[in-house]
Coordinates of C-alpha atoms in Angstrom, one line a residue:
M1 CA -56.2 -15.1 12.1
S2 CA -55.9 -18.4 13.9
K3 CA -59.0 -20.5 14.7
H4 CA -59.8 -24.3 15.8
A5 CA -60.4 -26.6 13.5
E6 CA -64.2 -26.9 14.3
N7 CA -65.0 -23.1 14.3
L8 CA -63.9 -23.1 10.5
P9 CA -66.6 -22.1 7.9
D10 CA -67.8 -24.4 4.9
D11 CA -67.9 -22.2 2.5
P12 CA -64.9 -22.2 0.1
A13 CA -65.0 -18.9 -0.8
V14 CA -64.2 -18.0 2.7
L15 CA -62.2 -20.6 3.3
K16 CA -59.9 -19.0 0.2
A17 CA -60.1 -15.6 1.4
M18 CA -58.8 -16.5 4.6
I19 CA -55.9 -18.3 3.1
A20 CA -54.7 -15.8 0.9
A21 CA -55.2 -13.3 4.1
L22 CA -52.8 -16.0 5.9
Q23 CA -50.4 -15.7 3.4
A24 CA -50.0 -12.2 2.9
E25 CA -49.5 -12.0 6.4
N26 CA -46.7 -15.0 6.1
A27 CA -45.1 -12.6 3.5
K28 CA -45.3 -9.6 5.4
I29 CA -43.6 -11.5 8.5
S30 CA -41.3 -13.0 6.6
A31 CA -40.3 -9.5 5.0
T32 CA -39.7 -8.0 8.3
L33 CA -37.8 -10.7 9.5
R34 CA -35.8 -10.3 6.4
V35 CA -34.8 -6.6 7.1
H36 CA -34.5 -7.6 11.0
D37 CA -31.6 -10.2 9.9
Q38 CA -30.5 -7.6 8.0
L39 CA -30.4 -5.4 10.5
V40 CA -28.9 -7.4 13.1
Q41 CA -26.2 -8.2 10.2
A42 CA -25.1 -4.7 9.7
L43 CA -25.1 -4.0 13.8
R44 CA -22.4 -7.2 13.9
L45 CA -20.4 -5.7 11.6
R46 CA -20.5 -1.7 13.0
I47 CA -19.3 -3.4 16.3
A48 CA -16.6 -5.0 14.9
K49 CA -15.4 -2.4 12.7
L50 CA -15.7 0.3 15.7
Q51 CA -13.6 -2.5 17.6
K52 CA -11.1 -2.2 15.3
L53 CA -10.7 1.4 15.4
A54 CA -10.7 1.3 19.4
F55 CA -8.4 -1.0 20.0
G56 CA -6.0 -0.5 16.9
K57 CA -5.4 -3.1 13.8
S58 CA -7.1 -6.4 15.4
S59 CA -6.5 -9.6 16.1
E60 CA -6.9 -12.1 12.8
K61 CA -9.7 -13.6 14.3
I62 CA -11.9 -10.4 14.3
E63 CA -10.3 -9.7 10.8
R64 CA -11.8 -13.2 9.8
E65 CA -15.2 -12.2 11.5
I66 CA -15.4 -8.7 9.7
E67 CA -15.4 -10.5 6.6
Q68 CA -17.5 -13.0 7.2
L69 CA -19.7 -10.4 8.4
E70 CA -19.2 -9.0 5.2
L71 CA -19.8 -11.4 3.2
A72 CA -22.9 -12.4 4.9
L73 CA -24.5 -8.7 5.1
E74 CA -23.6 -8.7 1.4
D75 CA -25.4 -12.1 0.3
L76 CA -28.7 -10.9 2.7
L77 CA -29.0 -7.7 1.1
V78 CA -29.4 -8.9 -2.1
A79 CA -32.0 -11.4 -1.5
V80 CA -33.8 -8.5 0.5
A81 CA -33.4 -6.5 -2.4
E82 CA -34.4 -9.4 -5.0
D83 CA -38.1 -9.3 -3.4
D84 CA -38.5 -5.7 -2.8
E85 CA -40.9 -4.5 -5.3
A86 CA -40.9 -0.9 -3.9
P87 CA -39.1 1.8 -6.1
I88 CA -35.4 2.2 -5.5
N89 CA -34.0 4.9 -3.1
E90 CA -30.5 5.5 -3.8
G91 CA -30.6 7.8 -1.0
Q92 CA -29.4 11.6 -0.7
D93 CA -26.0 12.8 -2.1
E94 CA -24.4 13.5 1.4
P95 CA -25.3 11.3 4.9
S96 CA -26.4 13.9 7.3
S97 CA -24.6 14.3 10.4
D98 CA -26.4 13.1 12.9
T99 CA -26.9 9.4 11.2
A100 CA -23.4 9.5 10.4
G101 CA -22.7 6.7 12.8
A102 CA -25.8 4.3 11.8
P103 CA -25.5 0.8 10.8
T104 CA -26.3 1.0 7.1
L105 CA -26.6 4.2 5.0
R106 CA -27.5 4.9 1.2
R107 CA -25.5 7.5 -0.5
R108 CA -26.0 8.5 -3.9
P109 CA -23.3 7.2 -6.2
R110 CA -20.6 9.4 -7.1
V111 CA -19.3 10.0 -10.7
S112 CA -16.0 12.2 -11.1
D113 CA -16.7 15.2 -13.2
V114 CA -14.0 14.3 -15.8
T115 CA -16.5 11.1 -16.5
P116 CA -17.5 11.6 -20.2
R117 CA -21.6 12.5 -20.5
E118 CA -24.1 12.1 -23.0
R119 CA -26.6 14.4 -23.4
R120 CA -30.2 12.5 -25.1
E121 CA -32.8 14.9 -25.9
L122 CA -36.4 14.0 -25.4
D123 CA -38.2 16.8 -28.0
P124 CA -42.1 16.7 -28.0
G125 CA -42.2 18.1 -31.3
A126 CA -42.9 21.4 -32.7
C127 CA -46.8 21.3 -32.3
C128 CA -49.4 20.8 -29.5
P129 CA -50.7 17.5 -29.8
D130 CA -54.3 18.7 -28.5
C131 CA -55.2 21.7 -30.5
G132 CA -51.8 21.5 -32.9
G133 CA -50.0 25.0 -31.9
D134 CA -46.9 26.0 -31.9
L135 CA -44.7 24.8 -28.5
R136 CA -42.4 27.1 -26.7
V137 CA -39.5 26.1 -24.5
V138 CA -40.4 27.2 -20.9
G139 CA -37.5 24.7 -19.1
E140 CA -36.5 21.1 -19.2
D141 CA -36.4 18.5 -16.0
V142 CA -32.7 16.4 -16.5
S143 CA -32.3 13.0 -14.8
E144 CA -29.3 11.3 -14.9
L145 CA -28.8 7.6 -15.8
L146 CA -25.3 5.6 -15.1
D147 CA -24.2 3.4 -17.7
M148 CA -21.1 1.7 -18.1
I149 CA -19.1 1.1 -22.0
A150 CA -17.6 -2.8 -21.8
A151 CA -13.8 -2.7 -22.7
Q152 CA -13.0 -3.5 -26.0
M153 CA -9.9 -4.7 -27.7
K154 CA -8.6 -2.7 -30.2
V155 CA -6.3 -3.4 -33.2
I156 CA -3.8 -0.9 -34.4
Q157 CA -2.6 -1.7 -37.9
I158 CA 0.8 0.5 -38.2
A159 CA 1.2 1.6 -41.9
R160 CA 4.7 2.8 -42.9
I161 CA 4.5 4.5 -46.1
K162 CA 7.6 3.7 -48.3
K163 CA 8.0 6.4 -51.0
S164 CA 11.3 6.7 -53.3
C165 CA 12.5 10.2 -54.7
R166 CA 12.3 11.3 -58.2
R167 CA 15.4 12.3 -58.2
C168 CA 18.1 10.4 -56.9
E169 CA 15.6 6.9 -56.2
R170 CA 16.1 7.3 -52.8
M171 CA 13.6 5.0 -50.4
V172 CA 12.0 6.9 -47.7
Q173 CA 10.5 5.4 -44.7
E174 CA 9.8 6.2 -41.0
P175 CA 11.4 4.1 -38.4
A176 CA 9.2 1.2 -37.0
P177 CA 8.0 2.9 -33.6
S178 CA 9.6 1.1 -30.2
R179 CA 7.5 -1.5 -28.4
P180 CA 7.0 -2.4 -24.4
I181 CA 8.4 -5.7 -25.8
P182 CA 10.6 -5.8 -28.7
G183 CA 9.0 -8.2 -31.2
S184 CA 5.4 -8.5 -29.1
M185 CA 2.3 -7.4 -30.7
A186 CA 1.2 -6.4 -27.3
G187 CA 0.7 -2.8 -26.3
P188 CA 1.4 -0.5 -23.4
N189 CA -2.2 -0.2 -22.4
L190 CA -2.6 -3.9 -22.6
L191 CA 0.3 -4.7 -20.6
A192 CA -0.4 -2.5 -18.1
H193 CA -4.1 -3.8 -17.7
I194 CA -2.7 -7.3 -17.4
L195 CA -0.3 -5.8 -15.0
V196 CA -2.6 -4.3 -12.7
S197 CA -5.0 -7.1 -13.1
K198 CA -2.7 -9.4 -12.0
F199 CA -0.4 -7.9 -8.8
D200 CA -3.3 -5.5 -7.7
D201 CA -6.7 -6.6 -8.5
H202 CA -5.3 -10.4 -8.0
L203 CA -7.0 -11.8 -11.1
P204 CA -4.6 -15.1 -12.1
L205 CA -3.6 -14.9 -15.8
Y206 CA -6.5 -17.9 -16.7
R207 CA -9.2 -15.8 -15.6
Q208 CA -8.0 -13.1 -17.5
H209 CA -7.5 -15.1 -20.5
E210 CA -11.7 -15.9 -20.2
I211 CA -12.2 -11.9 -20.0
F212 CA -9.8 -11.6 -22.7
A213 CA -12.1 -14.1 -24.9
R214 CA -15.4 -12.5 -23.9
L215 CA -13.8 -9.4 -25.5
G216 CA -12.8 -11.2 -28.7
A217 CA -9.2 -11.8 -28.1
D218 CA -8.0 -15.4 -27.4
I219 CA -4.5 -14.9 -25.9
P220 CA -3.1 -18.4 -25.0
E221 CA -2.1 -18.2 -21.2
S222 CA 1.4 -19.1 -22.2
T223 CA 1.5 -16.1 -24.0
L224 CA -0.4 -14.0 -21.2
V225 CA 2.6 -15.8 -19.0
G226 CA 5.7 -14.2 -21.4
W227 CA 4.2 -10.8 -22.0
C228 CA 4.1 -10.5 -17.9
G229 CA 7.5 -11.6 -17.6
R230 CA 9.0 -9.5 -19.9
A231 CA 6.7 -6.6 -19.4
M232 CA 8.5 -6.4 -15.4
K233 CA 12.1 -6.8 -17.6
T234 CA 10.9 -3.6 -19.1
L235 CA 10.4 -2.0 -15.8
S236 CA 13.3 -3.5 -13.9
P237 CA 15.5 -0.4 -14.1
L238 CA 12.8 1.5 -12.5
I239 CA 12.0 -0.3 -9.9
E240 CA 15.6 -1.1 -9.1
R241 CA 15.7 2.7 -8.7
I242 CA 12.5 3.2 -7.0
E243 CA 14.0 0.7 -4.4
A244 CA 17.6 1.9 -3.7
D245 CA 15.6 5.8 -3.0
I246 CA 13.6 4.3 -0.7
M247 CA 16.1 2.4 1.2
A248 CA 18.6 4.9 1.4
S249 CA 16.0 6.6 3.3
D250 CA 17.1 7.6 7.1
L251 CA 13.6 6.6 8.8
L252 CA 11.8 3.1 7.8
H253 CA 9.1 1.0 8.5
A254 CA 9.4 -2.7 8.1
D255 CA 7.1 -6.0 8.4
D256 CA 7.0 -9.0 7.1
T257 CA 3.9 -11.5 6.0
P258 CA 3.7 -15.2 4.9
I259 CA 3.8 -16.8 1.5
R260 CA 2.8 -20.0 0.7
V261 CA 5.1 -21.0 -2.5
L262 CA 5.4 -24.0 -4.4
D263 CA 8.4 -26.4 -4.1
R264 CA 8.6 -29.7 -6.3
S265 CA 11.2 -31.0 -4.1
L266 CA 8.7 -30.9 -1.1
R267 CA 6.2 -33.7 -2.2
D268 CA 6.0 -35.4 0.7
K269 CA 6.7 -32.6 3.0
G270 CA 6.1 -28.9 3.6
L271 CA 2.9 -27.3 3.9
G272 CA 0.6 -29.9 2.4
K273 CA 1.8 -31.5 -0.9
G274 CA 5.0 -29.5 -2.2
V275 CA 4.3 -26.2 -0.9
K276 CA 6.6 -24.1 1.3
Q277 CA 6.1 -21.0 3.3
G278 CA 8.2 -17.7 2.1
R279 CA 8.4 -14.4 3.4
I280 CA 7.4 -10.8 1.6
W281 CA 8.8 -8.2 3.3
A282 CA 7.9 -4.2 3.5
Y283 CA 10.0 -1.5 3.6
V284 CA 7.7 1.6 3.7
R285 CA 8.6 5.3 3.3
D286 CA 6.0 7.7 4.3
Q287 CA 6.9 11.3 5.7
R288 CA 3.3 12.4 5.4
S289 CA 2.7 12.4 9.2
W290 CA 5.2 15.0 9.7
A291 CA 4.9 17.2 6.4
G292 CA 8.2 15.9 5.3
S293 CA 10.1 16.5 2.0
S294 CA 10.6 13.1 0.4
P295 CA 7.7 11.4 -1.4
P296 CA 6.2 7.8 -0.1
G297 CA 7.2 4.8 -1.4
A298 CA 7.3 0.6 -0.5
A299 CA 10.0 -1.4 -1.5
Y300 CA 9.1 -5.2 -1.5
R301 CA 11.3 -8.4 -0.9
F302 CA 10.8 -12.0 -1.1
A303 CA 12.7 -14.3 1.1
T304 CA 12.5 -18.0 0.9
D305 CA 12.5 -18.4 4.8
W306 CA 12.1 -16.4 8.0
K307 CA 16.3 -16.1 8.9
E308 CA 18.0 -13.1 10.1
E309 CA 20.3 -13.2 6.8
H310 CA 17.4 -12.1 4.5
V311 CA 17.0 -9.0 6.9
L312 CA 20.3 -8.3 7.4
S313 CA 21.1 -8.2 3.8
H314 CA 18.3 -5.9 2.6
L315 CA 19.2 -3.6 5.1
A316 CA 23.1 -3.7 4.9
D317 CA 23.4 -0.1 4.0
A318 CA 20.1 1.2 6.2
R319 CA 21.7 4.5 8.5
G320 CA 19.1 6.0 10.9
I321 CA 15.8 4.8 12.1
L322 CA 13.7 1.6 12.3
Q323 CA 10.6 1.4 13.5
A324 CA 9.2 -2.3 13.4
D325 CA 8.1 -5.4 15.5
G326 CA 9.9 -7.5 18.1
Y327 CA 11.4 -9.6 15.0
K328 CA 14.5 -11.2 16.5
G329 CA 16.5 -10.9 13.2
Y330 CA 16.4 -6.9 13.5
A331 CA 18.2 -7.2 17.1
K332 CA 22.0 -7.0 15.3
L333 CA 21.0 -4.2 13.7
Y334 CA 20.2 -2.4 16.2
Q335 CA 23.7 -2.9 18.1
P336 CA 26.6 -0.9 18.5
E337 CA 29.5 -1.1 15.6
P338 CA 33.3 -0.5 16.8
D339 CA 32.8 3.0 17.0
G340 CA 30.1 2.9 20.1
T341 CA 27.1 4.1 17.8
A342 CA 24.2 1.7 16.3
R343 CA 23.9 2.0 12.5
L344 CA 20.1 1.9 13.0
R345 CA 18.4 2.9 16.2
E346 CA 14.7 1.2 17.3
A347 CA 11.7 2.8 17.4
A348 CA 9.1 0.2 18.4
C349 CA 5.3 -0.1 17.7
W350 CA 2.6 0.8 20.2
A351 CA -0.1 -0.9 18.1
H352 CA 2.0 -4.2 18.3
L353 CA 1.8 -3.6 21.8
R354 CA -1.8 -2.5 22.3
R355 CA -2.7 -5.4 20.4
D356 CA -1.3 -8.0 23.0
F357 CA -3.9 -6.0 25.7
H358 CA -6.9 -6.1 23.2
D359 CA -7.0 -9.6 22.9
F360 CA -6.8 -10.3 25.7
W361 CA -9.1 -8.3 26.9
T362 CA -11.5 -9.4 24.4
S363 CA -11.5 -13.4 26.4
T364 CA -11.4 -12.2 29.6
K365 CA -12.2 -8.8 30.0
S366 CA -9.5 -7.9 32.7
E367 CA -9.3 -5.1 34.4
I368 CA -5.7 -4.5 33.9
A369 CA -5.9 -5.1 30.3
R370 CA -8.5 -2.5 29.9
E371 CA -6.9 0.0 32.0
A372 CA -4.0 -0.4 29.3
L373 CA -5.9 0.0 26.5
D374 CA -7.6 3.0 27.9
R375 CA -3.8 4.8 29.0
I376 CA -2.3 3.9 25.3
G377 CA -5.4 5.3 23.7
K378 CA -4.4 8.5 25.6
F379 CA -1.2 8.5 23.9
Y380 CA -3.1 8.2 20.3
D381 CA -5.6 10.7 20.9
V382 CA -2.6 13.4 21.0
E383 CA -1.3 11.8 18.0
R384 CA -4.8 12.6 16.1
D385 CA -4.2 16.4 16.9
I386 CA -0.7 16.6 15.3
N387 CA -0.8 14.4 12.5
G388 CA 0.5 15.8 9.2
Q389 CA 2.4 18.9 11.3
P390 CA 5.9 19.5 11.2
A391 CA 8.4 17.7 13.1
D392 CA 8.9 20.3 15.6
V393 CA 5.7 20.8 16.1
R394 CA 5.5 17.6 16.7
Y395 CA 8.1 16.8 19.1
A396 CA 6.8 19.7 21.3
A397 CA 3.1 18.7 22.0
R398 CA 4.7 14.8 22.9
Q399 CA 6.6 16.9 25.3
K400 CA 4.2 18.4 27.0
L401 CA 1.2 16.0 26.4
S402 CA 2.8 12.4 25.6
R403 CA 5.7 12.2 27.8
P404 CA 4.2 12.5 31.5
K405 CA 1.9 10.0 30.2
V406 CA 4.3 7.4 28.5
E407 CA 6.5 7.3 32.2
A408 CA 3.2 7.1 33.9
F409 CA 2.5 4.3 31.8
F410 CA 5.9 2.4 32.5
A411 CA 5.6 2.6 36.3
W412 CA 2.2 1.4 36.2
S413 CA 2.9 -1.4 34.2
E414 CA 5.8 -2.2 37.3
Q415 CA 3.5 -2.7 39.7
Q416 CA 1.2 -4.3 37.9
L417 CA 4.1 -6.9 37.5
L418 CA 4.2 -7.4 40.9
R419 CA 0.5 -8.4 41.2
I420 CA -0.1 -10.7 38.3
P421 CA 1.2 -14.2 37.6
G422 CA 4.5 -14.4 35.5
K423 CA 3.5 -16.6 33.0
S424 CA 0.2 -14.9 32.1
D425 CA -0.3 -13.0 29.1
P426 CA -0.7 -9.5 30.4
A427 CA 2.9 -9.8 32.4
K428 CA 4.5 -10.8 29.2
A429 CA 2.7 -7.8 27.1
F430 CA 4.1 -5.9 30.2
R431 CA 7.4 -7.3 29.9
Y432 CA 7.8 -6.7 26.1
G433 CA 7.4 -3.2 26.4
L434 CA 9.7 -2.7 29.4
S435 CA 12.2 -4.3 28.0
R436 CA 11.8 -2.4 25.1
Q437 CA 11.6 1.1 27.0
E438 CA 13.9 3.0 24.6
A439 CA 12.3 2.0 22.0
F440 CA 8.9 2.6 22.7
S441 CA 9.8 6.3 24.1
L442 CA 11.6 7.2 20.8
F443 CA 8.7 8.9 19.2
L444 CA 9.2 11.4 22.0
T445 CA 12.5 12.5 21.5
D446 CA 11.9 12.7 17.2
G447 CA 8.9 14.2 15.9
R448 CA 9.1 12.4 12.6
V449 CA 9.1 9.0 14.7
A450 CA 5.4 7.6 14.2
I451 CA 3.6 6.2 17.5
D452 CA 3.3 3.1 15.5
N453 CA 4.2 0.6 12.2
N454 CA 1.0 0.7 11.1
P455 CA 2.3 1.9 7.4
A456 CA 4.4 -1.4 7.0
E457 CA 1.1 -3.3 8.0
R458 CA -1.0 -1.4 5.2
A459 CA 1.2 -1.8 2.9
L460 CA 1.0 -5.9 3.5
R461 CA -2.6 -5.9 2.9
P462 CA -2.8 -6.5 -0.7
I463 CA -0.8 -9.7 0.0
G464 CA -3.2 -10.7 2.5
I465 CA -6.0 -9.9 0.2
G466 CA -4.2 -11.5 -2.4
R467 CA -3.7 -14.9 -1.1
K468 CA -7.6 -15.6 -0.8
N469 CA -7.4 -15.7 -4.6
W470 CA -4.0 -17.3 -6.0
L471 CA -3.4 -19.1 -2.8
F472 CA 0.6 -19.6 -3.5
A473 CA 3.0 -18.5 -5.4
G474 CA 4.3 -21.0 -8.2
A475 CA 7.9 -20.7 -7.5
D476 CA 10.6 -18.4 -5.9
T477 CA 11.0 -16.3 -8.8
G478 CA 7.3 -15.7 -9.0
A479 CA 7.4 -14.3 -5.8
E480 CA 10.2 -12.3 -6.6
T481 CA 8.1 -11.0 -9.5
L482 CA 5.1 -10.3 -7.4
A483 CA 7.2 -8.2 -4.7
C484 CA 8.7 -6.2 -7.6
A485 CA 5.4 -5.4 -9.4
M486 CA 3.8 -4.6 -6.0
T487 CA 7.1 -2.1 -5.4
I488 CA 6.3 0.0 -8.7
I489 CA 2.5 -0.2 -8.3
E490 CA 1.9 0.4 -4.7
T491 CA 4.5 3.4 -4.9
A492 CA 2.5 4.8 -7.6
K493 CA -0.6 4.3 -5.2
L494 CA 0.9 6.1 -2.7
N495 CA 1.7 9.1 -4.4
G496 CA -1.8 9.5 -5.5
L497 CA -1.2 7.8 -9.3
N498 CA -3.5 5.6 -11.2
P499 CA -1.5 2.6 -11.2
L500 CA -2.8 1.9 -14.8
A501 CA -2.5 5.1 -16.6
Y502 CA 0.9 5.0 -14.8
L503 CA 2.0 1.9 -15.8
A504 CA 0.7 2.2 -19.6
D505 CA 2.8 5.7 -20.0
I506 CA 5.9 4.4 -18.6
L507 CA 5.6 1.0 -21.0
D508 CA 5.0 3.1 -23.5
R509 CA 8.0 5.8 -23.2
I510 CA 10.6 3.7 -21.6
H511 CA 12.5 2.2 -24.4
D512 CA 12.7 5.9 -26.0
H513 CA 13.7 7.9 -23.1
K514 CA 17.1 8.5 -22.1
I515 CA 18.6 6.1 -19.4
N516 CA 20.8 9.1 -17.6
R517 CA 16.8 10.6 -17.0
L518 CA 15.1 7.6 -16.0
D519 CA 14.4 9.4 -12.7
E520 CA 11.8 11.6 -14.6
L521 CA 9.6 8.7 -14.6
L522 CA 10.1 8.0 -11.2
P523 CA 6.4 7.9 -9.6
W524 CA 6.8 11.0 -7.4
N525 CA 8.7 12.5 -10.7
W526 CA 6.3 11.5 -13.3
V527 CA 4.6 14.0 -15.3
P528 CA 2.0 12.1 -18.4
M529 CA 3.1 12.2 -22.0
A530 CA 0.6 14.6 -22.7
S531 CA 1.5 17.2 -20.3
A532 CA 5.3 16.9 -20.8
I533 CA 4.5 17.9 -24.5
A534 CA 2.8 20.9 -23.5

């Protein structure tokens, strides 16, 4: 459409037509560029996620890259959709197998069968609009509209009728029902919503105050704080039982992550003004990979620093196998006792070792690092086939398929140490693996042991997500409350429960429940009130 200035026509109408055509063409080019940018961002995100799948839990750099790509792609998709005037395409019910690897898929929203449905009929009447004849039903066209009824506050008035006996004048009245927090007007569903919003959805209480205000309830933040703390106190006997049951397991996964905590005594030092760095430890029991009988669960503990004394205290009574990373604080737990046996046997994490080679490979494309990744990947090929099988089946498969590969890997590692600089990153990774060869080989001799420590790493992901919202804990006591809340919420989720429904039911029943039957309310034993009565 471009022309030299001297060749342009003098007729204004023709010029206007040319300008309109140019504008239409520019709009089309802009739309094409937006779609192109959308595809590029989607492909980059897909590549990053495939790298994570190929190399296990990736480095923090790749994690941040995925998060940034997801945000960028989301904003771009919203902008494209805003300018799109074509009818919206919500996709098919399920993606076809040949397009399952595409970078962007539209899938029709799925709604549970138990979701309430409301039928609205549009009846054309009984008479024909043309001739006035009688109409008869020959069928119907049904479409669905997905809508949401906003949450609402409800005030429940509890009226206890007083009656007197006509004969003896005795006054008769039903006793007041127990409340989750004695003397408080907070109901169990409201308290469960506050706890799940704060500790699972990571909504600080000041944001919840604003949400409740929109619903017509002005609940001061100080009141929300009090409710939150007292509700956790109500749940504390149950949390203690969950922790005791999990920590008594003879096979535990352990990991930790930093958490920033406010400390007024550190106004002029520490991590910024009055901030120190504590740690949250997660101890996980998850026997689903080998069809074990014990239910899954996670116990969280807060510590003010990273000293080994905290781990030694947490695991003071533990016996069996501990699967963890190479943190030095665990070393004393693996040392033999006076009778010559160790309380805990160390099971190392192959994903942790693989991550070291992966980080080096991404930065240098080293052939040695690439081969190490390929060799470790073959171990995982075996694990995918035996996941969920009984321990004896896993043991037999590992002895036949994995043991020769693991022994060959360590022999190859010793050879590579003679070829590469001793201070290089691959050399450090090889030495780390060789120095813990027995711990890395323990999964070969016990079908219950996992190949990596991913259950504990998954258990700590909510902490990483939460840090982006609340940044730091207000005090040591606040971090301890966080650990307790995550213990009961994450354990409920591991057992397939809706934490909101579970906590609401527990808070409603716990004060009237017999203390010697408290185990009935544990997540893996819980039966909802309605089902229990039936």
